[in-house]
Amino acid sequence: MNRGGQTRLAQGFTIVETLIVLAVTSSLFVMTATIINGRQQKTEFQVGSRAIQQQIQQVINEVQTGFYPISGTFSCTPTLPNNVQLRNGANAQGTNSGCTFVGKTMVFGGTHTTDYAVYSLAGRRTLSDNITDVKTPKEANVTAIAPSTLNPQSPNATATVKLPNNLEYVKGRQSGQPWVTTTFPVAFLSSFANFTGSGENTSGSQDVQLRGYTIMSLWAAQGSDANAINNEAARPTPYGASPLAGADICFKSGGTNQSVLITITDGLRVSYSIRSGMDCV
């Protein structure tokens, strides 16, 4: 019989002592798990930051080498006032002599906060005399190879890519301009004057420029990315009077208090810088 003493377990510990040990052990386990999880999330963010930098660089490289992975056949004719007309079927790729691939546009933000869209672009090869090569984006009548109000029968060469490792778009800016938290598009366009054809590939190798959109503030009102890209061609100075000096895009982590600043230079080099906080300050 226990006369006034505490009930002990067979090992010699009281119930209270055992509960204290369990509580401390559980707390240590939770702390350790939290630390490990935090480190894992930071590692995943670093991997995601590097991945988005490489993905943007890859799009630039594809434009520079003339890589446009579009399956099937389609026709392209420079018959619309400010755009080329695109239709499924008819001419085989490489036989649309009046048109050429002129670059790609990447769209971030707006409806693309956790992904981004890549649009292949077509344009006129020559002016209306069918002899003189185009020299500017305005002369080229740059058009998205995607269904739109102007080209409802266009093939769809759009790629939508999920941002890696739970990254989320925060904001973007053209060099020297304010940040925008809405849709932020950037274009990698042929310099046109330096275009060189290559065999039957209508793209060939191209000197490429970083270009911005003058319609950016009106993007959402266009109804779709493809419409906005096409309507840029009707602006007084589509894609600006000159190439951009650079562009910055900010993404935040989905699991840590971090963000990554992606910088695209006018020389089309892409770099990244990881920052504390969620807005790349």
CSV table of C-alpha atoms in Angstrom, one decimal:
chain,number,residue,atom,x,y,z
A,1,MET,CA,0.0,0.0,0.0
A,2,ASN,CA,1.2,3.5,-0.8
A,3,ARG,CA,0.9,5.7,2.2
A,4,GLY,CA,0.7,9.3,0.9
A,5,GLY,CA,3.4,8.9,-1.7
A,6,GLN,CA,3.0,9.5,-5.5
A,7,THR,CA,2.2,6.5,-7.7
A,8,ARG,CA,5.3,5.5,-9.7
A,9,LEU,CA,5.8,3.6,-12.9
A,10,ALA,CA,7.8,0.5,-12.9
A,11,GLN,CA,10.8,2.4,-14.2
A,12,GLY,CA,10.7,4.7,-11.2
A,13,PHE,CA,9.2,7.8,-12.8
A,14,THR,CA,6.0,9.4,-11.6
A,15,ILE,CA,3.2,10.0,-14.1
A,16,VAL,CA,3.8,13.8,-13.9
A,17,GLU,CA,7.5,13.3,-14.7
A,18,THR,CA,6.7,11.1,-17.6
A,19,LEU,CA,4.2,13.7,-19.0
A,20,ILE,CA,6.9,16.4,-18.7
A,21,VAL,CA,9.4,14.3,-20.6
A,22,LEU,CA,6.8,13.6,-23.3
A,23,ALA,CA,5.9,17.3,-23.6
A,24,VAL,CA,9.6,18.3,-23.9
A,25,THR,CA,10.3,15.6,-26.4
A,26,SER,CA,7.3,16.6,-28.5
A,27,SER,CA,8.3,20.2,-28.4
A,28,LEU,CA,11.8,19.4,-29.6
A,29,PHE,CA,10.4,17.2,-32.4
A,30,VAL,CA,8.2,20.1,-33.6
A,31,MET,CA,11.0,22.6,-33.4
A,32,THR,CA,13.3,20.2,-35.3
A,33,ALA,CA,10.7,19.5,-37.9
A,34,THR,CA,10.0,23.3,-38.3
A,35,ILE,CA,13.7,24.0,-38.8
A,36,ILE,CA,14.1,21.2,-41.4
A,37,ASN,CA,10.9,22.3,-43.2
A,38,GLY,CA,12.1,25.9,-43.3
A,39,ARG,CA,15.4,24.9,-44.7
A,40,GLN,CA,13.7,22.7,-47.3
A,41,GLN,CA,11.4,25.5,-48.4
A,42,LYS,CA,14.4,27.9,-48.7
A,43,THR,CA,16.2,25.3,-50.8
A,44,GLU,CA,13.1,24.8,-53.0
A,45,PHE,CA,12.8,28.6,-53.4
A,46,GLN,CA,16.5,28.8,-54.5
A,47,VAL,CA,15.9,26.0,-57.0
A,48,GLY,CA,12.8,27.7,-58.3
A,49,SER,CA,14.6,31.0,-58.6
A,50,ARG,CA,17.3,29.4,-60.7
A,51,ALA,CA,14.7,27.6,-62.8
A,52,ILE,CA,12.7,30.7,-63.8
A,53,GLN,CA,15.9,32.4,-64.7
A,54,GLN,CA,16.9,29.5,-67.0
A,55,GLN,CA,13.4,29.3,-68.5
A,56,ILE,CA,13.4,32.9,-69.6
A,57,GLN,CA,16.9,32.6,-71.0
A,58,GLN,CA,15.8,29.5,-72.9
A,59,VAL,CA,12.9,31.4,-74.6
A,60,ILE,CA,15.5,34.1,-75.7
A,61,ASN,CA,17.8,31.4,-77.0
A,62,GLU,CA,15.0,29.8,-79.0
A,63,VAL,CA,14.2,33.2,-80.7
A,64,GLN,CA,17.9,33.7,-81.4
A,65,THR,CA,18.3,30.3,-83.0
A,66,GLY,CA,14.9,30.4,-84.8
A,67,PHE,CA,13.3,27.6,-82.9
A,68,TYR,CA,9.5,27.7,-83.2
A,69,PRO,CA,8.0,24.3,-82.4
A,70,ILE,CA,4.7,24.5,-84.2
A,71,SER,CA,3.2,21.2,-85.3
A,72,GLY,CA,1.0,20.9,-88.4
A,73,THR,CA,0.5,23.3,-91.3
A,74,PHE,CA,-0.9,26.8,-91.5
A,75,SER,CA,-1.2,29.6,-93.9
A,76,CYS,CA,0.0,33.2,-93.3
A,77,THR,CA,-0.8,36.1,-95.6
A,78,PRO,CA,-0.1,39.8,-95.0
A,79,THR,CA,-3.6,40.9,-95.9
A,80,LEU,CA,-5.0,42.6,-92.8
A,81,PRO,CA,-4.5,46.3,-92.2
A,82,ASN,CA,-2.2,46.0,-89.2
A,83,ASN,CA,-1.6,42.2,-88.8
A,84,VAL,CA,-1.0,39.1,-90.9
A,85,GLN,CA,-3.8,36.6,-91.4
A,86,LEU,CA,-3.3,33.1,-90.0
A,87,ARG,CA,-5.3,30.0,-90.8
A,88,ASN,CA,-5.0,26.3,-90.0
A,89,GLY,CA,-4.0,24.0,-92.8
A,90,ALA,CA,-3.2,25.0,-96.4
A,91,ASN,CA,0.5,25.9,-96.7
A,92,ALA,CA,3.2,23.8,-95.1
A,93,GLN,CA,5.5,25.4,-92.6
A,94,GLY,CA,8.4,27.0,-94.5
A,95,THR,CA,6.3,27.9,-97.6
A,96,ASN,CA,4.6,31.1,-96.4
A,97,SER,CA,6.9,33.4,-98.4
A,98,GLY,CA,5.0,36.6,-97.4
A,99,CYS,CA,5.5,35.9,-93.7
A,100,THR,CA,8.2,35.0,-91.2
A,101,PHE,CA,8.5,34.2,-87.5
A,102,VAL,CA,9.6,37.4,-85.8
A,103,GLY,CA,10.0,36.5,-82.1
A,104,LYS,CA,8.2,35.5,-78.9
A,105,THR,CA,6.3,37.3,-76.2
A,106,MET,CA,6.3,36.3,-72.5
A,107,VAL,CA,3.3,37.4,-70.4
A,108,PHE,CA,3.4,37.5,-66.6
A,109,GLY,CA,0.8,38.7,-64.2
A,110,GLY,CA,-2.8,39.5,-64.7
A,111,THR,CA,-4.3,36.1,-65.3
A,112,HIS,CA,-0.8,34.6,-65.0
A,113,THR,CA,0.2,35.0,-61.3
A,114,THR,CA,1.3,31.4,-60.9
A,115,ASP,CA,2.2,30.7,-64.5
A,116,TYR,CA,3.4,32.5,-67.6
A,117,ALA,CA,2.4,32.3,-71.2
A,118,VAL,CA,4.8,32.3,-74.2
A,119,TYR,CA,3.4,33.4,-77.6
A,120,SER,CA,5.1,32.8,-80.9
A,121,LEU,CA,4.9,35.8,-83.2
A,122,ALA,CA,4.6,36.1,-87.0
A,123,GLY,CA,4.9,39.1,-89.3
A,124,ARG,CA,5.4,40.4,-92.8
A,125,ARG,CA,8.6,39.6,-94.5
A,126,THR,CA,8.4,42.4,-97.0
A,127,LEU,CA,6.5,45.6,-97.6
A,128,SER,CA,3.5,45.7,-99.9
A,129,ASP,CA,5.8,45.8,-103.0
A,130,ASN,CA,6.8,42.2,-102.1
A,131,ILE,CA,10.5,43.3,-102.5
A,132,THR,CA,11.6,45.6,-99.8
A,133,ASP,CA,12.3,43.9,-96.5
A,134,VAL,CA,10.5,45.2,-93.4
A,135,LYS,CA,12.8,47.2,-91.0
A,136,THR,CA,10.6,47.9,-87.9
A,137,PRO,CA,7.9,46.1,-85.8
A,138,LYS,CA,5.3,48.5,-87.2
A,139,GLU,CA,6.2,47.5,-90.8
A,140,ALA,CA,6.1,43.8,-89.8
A,141,ASN,CA,2.5,43.9,-88.5
A,142,VAL,CA,3.5,41.6,-85.7
A,143,THR,CA,0.8,39.1,-84.9
A,144,ALA,CA,0.4,36.3,-82.2
A,145,ILE,CA,0.1,32.8,-83.6
A,146,ALA,CA,-2.9,32.1,-81.5
A,147,PRO,CA,-6.7,32.3,-81.9
A,148,SER,CA,-7.9,35.9,-81.5
A,149,THR,CA,-10.7,38.2,-82.6
A,150,LEU,CA,-8.7,39.0,-85.8
A,151,ASN,CA,-7.6,35.5,-86.4
A,152,PRO,CA,-10.2,33.1,-85.0
A,153,GLN,CA,-8.9,30.3,-87.2
A,154,SER,CA,-5.3,30.7,-86.3
A,155,PRO,CA,-3.3,27.7,-85.1
A,156,ASN,CA,-2.4,27.9,-81.4
A,157,ALA,CA,1.4,28.1,-80.8
A,158,THR,CA,1.0,29.3,-77.2
A,159,ALA,CA,2.8,27.6,-74.3
A,160,THR,CA,1.5,28.1,-70.7
A,161,VAL,CA,4.1,27.1,-68.1
A,162,LYS,CA,3.5,26.8,-64.4
A,163,LEU,CA,6.0,28.9,-62.3
A,164,PRO,CA,8.5,26.5,-60.7
A,165,ASN,CA,8.4,25.6,-57.0
A,166,ASN,CA,5.3,27.7,-56.0
A,167,LEU,CA,6.7,31.0,-57.2
A,168,GLU,CA,4.1,33.8,-57.6
A,169,TYR,CA,4.3,36.9,-59.8
A,170,VAL,CA,4.5,40.2,-57.8
A,171,LYS,CA,5.4,43.0,-60.2
A,172,GLY,CA,7.4,44.0,-63.3
A,173,ARG,CA,8.9,47.1,-64.8
A,174,GLN,CA,10.6,48.3,-67.9
A,175,SER,CA,14.0,49.9,-67.2
A,176,GLY,CA,13.6,53.4,-65.9
A,177,GLN,CA,9.8,53.0,-65.5
A,178,PRO,CA,7.6,52.5,-62.4
A,179,TRP,CA,6.7,49.0,-61.2
A,180,VAL,CA,3.4,47.5,-62.4
A,181,THR,CA,1.5,44.9,-60.5
A,182,THR,CA,-0.9,44.0,-63.3
A,183,THR,CA,0.0,42.2,-66.6
A,184,PHE,CA,3.6,42.6,-67.6
A,185,PRO,CA,4.6,41.4,-71.1
A,186,VAL,CA,8.0,41.5,-72.7
A,187,ALA,CA,8.8,40.7,-76.3
A,188,PHE,CA,12.0,39.3,-77.8
A,189,LEU,CA,11.8,40.5,-81.4
A,190,SER,CA,13.9,40.2,-84.5
A,191,SER,CA,15.8,43.3,-85.4
A,192,PHE,CA,14.3,42.9,-88.9
A,193,ALA,CA,17.1,44.7,-90.7
A,194,ASN,CA,19.5,42.0,-89.7
A,195,PHE,CA,17.3,39.1,-90.6
A,196,THR,CA,18.9,36.2,-92.4
A,197,GLY,CA,16.9,33.3,-93.8
A,198,SER,CA,18.1,29.7,-93.5
A,199,GLY,CA,16.9,27.0,-96.0
A,200,GLU,CA,13.2,26.3,-95.8
A,201,ASN,CA,12.9,27.5,-92.2
A,202,THR,CA,11.0,30.8,-92.2
A,203,SER,CA,12.7,31.9,-89.1
A,204,GLY,CA,16.5,31.4,-89.7
A,205,SER,CA,19.0,33.0,-87.4
A,206,GLN,CA,18.1,36.4,-86.0
A,207,ASP,CA,19.6,39.3,-84.1
A,208,VAL,CA,17.1,39.8,-81.3
A,209,GLN,CA,16.0,42.8,-79.3
A,210,LEU,CA,14.2,43.2,-76.0
A,211,ARG,CA,11.0,45.2,-76.6
A,212,GLY,CA,8.2,46.5,-74.4
A,213,TYR,CA,4.5,47.0,-75.0
A,214,THR,CA,2.9,50.4,-75.2
A,215,ILE,CA,-0.5,48.9,-74.8
A,216,MET,CA,0.5,47.4,-71.4
A,217,SER,CA,-1.8,49.6,-69.2
A,218,LEU,CA,-4.8,48.6,-71.4
A,219,TRP,CA,-3.9,44.9,-71.6
A,220,ALA,CA,-6.8,43.5,-69.6
A,221,ALA,CA,-9.3,45.5,-71.6
A,222,GLN,CA,-8.3,43.7,-74.8
A,223,GLY,CA,-10.1,40.5,-73.7
A,224,SER,CA,-7.1,38.1,-74.3
A,225,ASP,CA,-3.3,38.1,-74.5
A,226,ALA,CA,-3.5,37.4,-78.2
A,227,ASN,CA,-5.8,40.4,-78.8
A,228,ALA,CA,-3.5,42.7,-76.9
A,229,ILE,CA,-0.5,41.5,-78.8
A,230,ASN,CA,-2.3,42.0,-82.1
A,231,ASN,CA,-3.7,45.4,-81.1
A,232,GLU,CA,-0.2,46.6,-80.2
A,233,ALA,CA,0.6,46.5,-84.0
A,234,ALA,CA,-2.0,49.3,-84.5
A,235,ARG,CA,-0.4,51.7,-82.0
A,236,PRO,CA,1.5,54.7,-83.2
A,237,THR,CA,4.8,53.3,-82.3
A,238,PRO,CA,4.3,49.6,-81.6
A,239,TYR,CA,6.9,48.1,-79.2
A,240,GLY,CA,8.3,51.5,-78.5
A,241,ALA,CA,10.6,53.7,-80.6
A,242,SER,CA,13.6,51.7,-79.6
A,243,PRO,CA,14.5,48.5,-77.7
A,244,LEU,CA,14.3,48.5,-73.9
A,245,ALA,CA,17.4,49.1,-71.8
A,246,GLY,CA,16.3,46.2,-69.6
A,247,ALA,CA,13.4,44.8,-67.6
A,248,ASP,CA,12.9,43.5,-64.1
A,249,ILE,CA,10.3,40.9,-62.9
A,250,CYS,CA,9.7,40.1,-59.2
A,251,PHE,CA,8.4,36.8,-57.9
A,252,LYS,CA,7.7,35.8,-54.3
A,253,SER,CA,8.2,32.6,-52.5
A,254,GLY,CA,5.1,30.5,-51.7
A,255,GLY,CA,6.6,29.2,-48.5
A,256,THR,CA,9.3,31.6,-47.1
A,257,ASN,CA,9.6,35.3,-46.6
A,258,GLN,CA,11.7,35.8,-49.7
A,259,SER,CA,11.4,37.1,-53.2
A,260,VAL,CA,13.6,36.9,-56.3
A,261,LEU,CA,14.4,39.7,-58.8
A,262,ILE,CA,14.8,38.6,-62.4
A,263,THR,CA,16.7,41.0,-64.5
A,264,ILE,CA,16.8,40.9,-68.3
A,265,THR,CA,19.5,43.2,-69.9
A,266,ASP,CA,19.4,44.8,-73.3
A,267,GLY,CA,22.1,42.3,-74.2
A,268,LEU,CA,19.5,39.6,-73.4
A,269,ARG,CA,21.3,38.1,-70.4
A,270,VAL,CA,19.1,37.0,-67.6
A,271,SER,CA,20.2,37.0,-64.0
A,272,TYR,CA,18.5,36.6,-60.6
A,273,SER,CA,18.9,38.0,-57.1
A,274,ILE,CA,17.3,36.6,-54.0
A,275,ARG,CA,15.9,39.2,-51.6
A,276,SER,CA,14.4,39.2,-48.1
A,277,GLY,CA,10.7,40.1,-48.0
A,278,MET,CA,8.1,39.5,-50.5
A,279,ASP,CA,8.5,42.4,-53.0
A,280,CYS,CA,12.1,42.4,-54.1
A,281,VAL,CA,13.1,45.5,-52.2
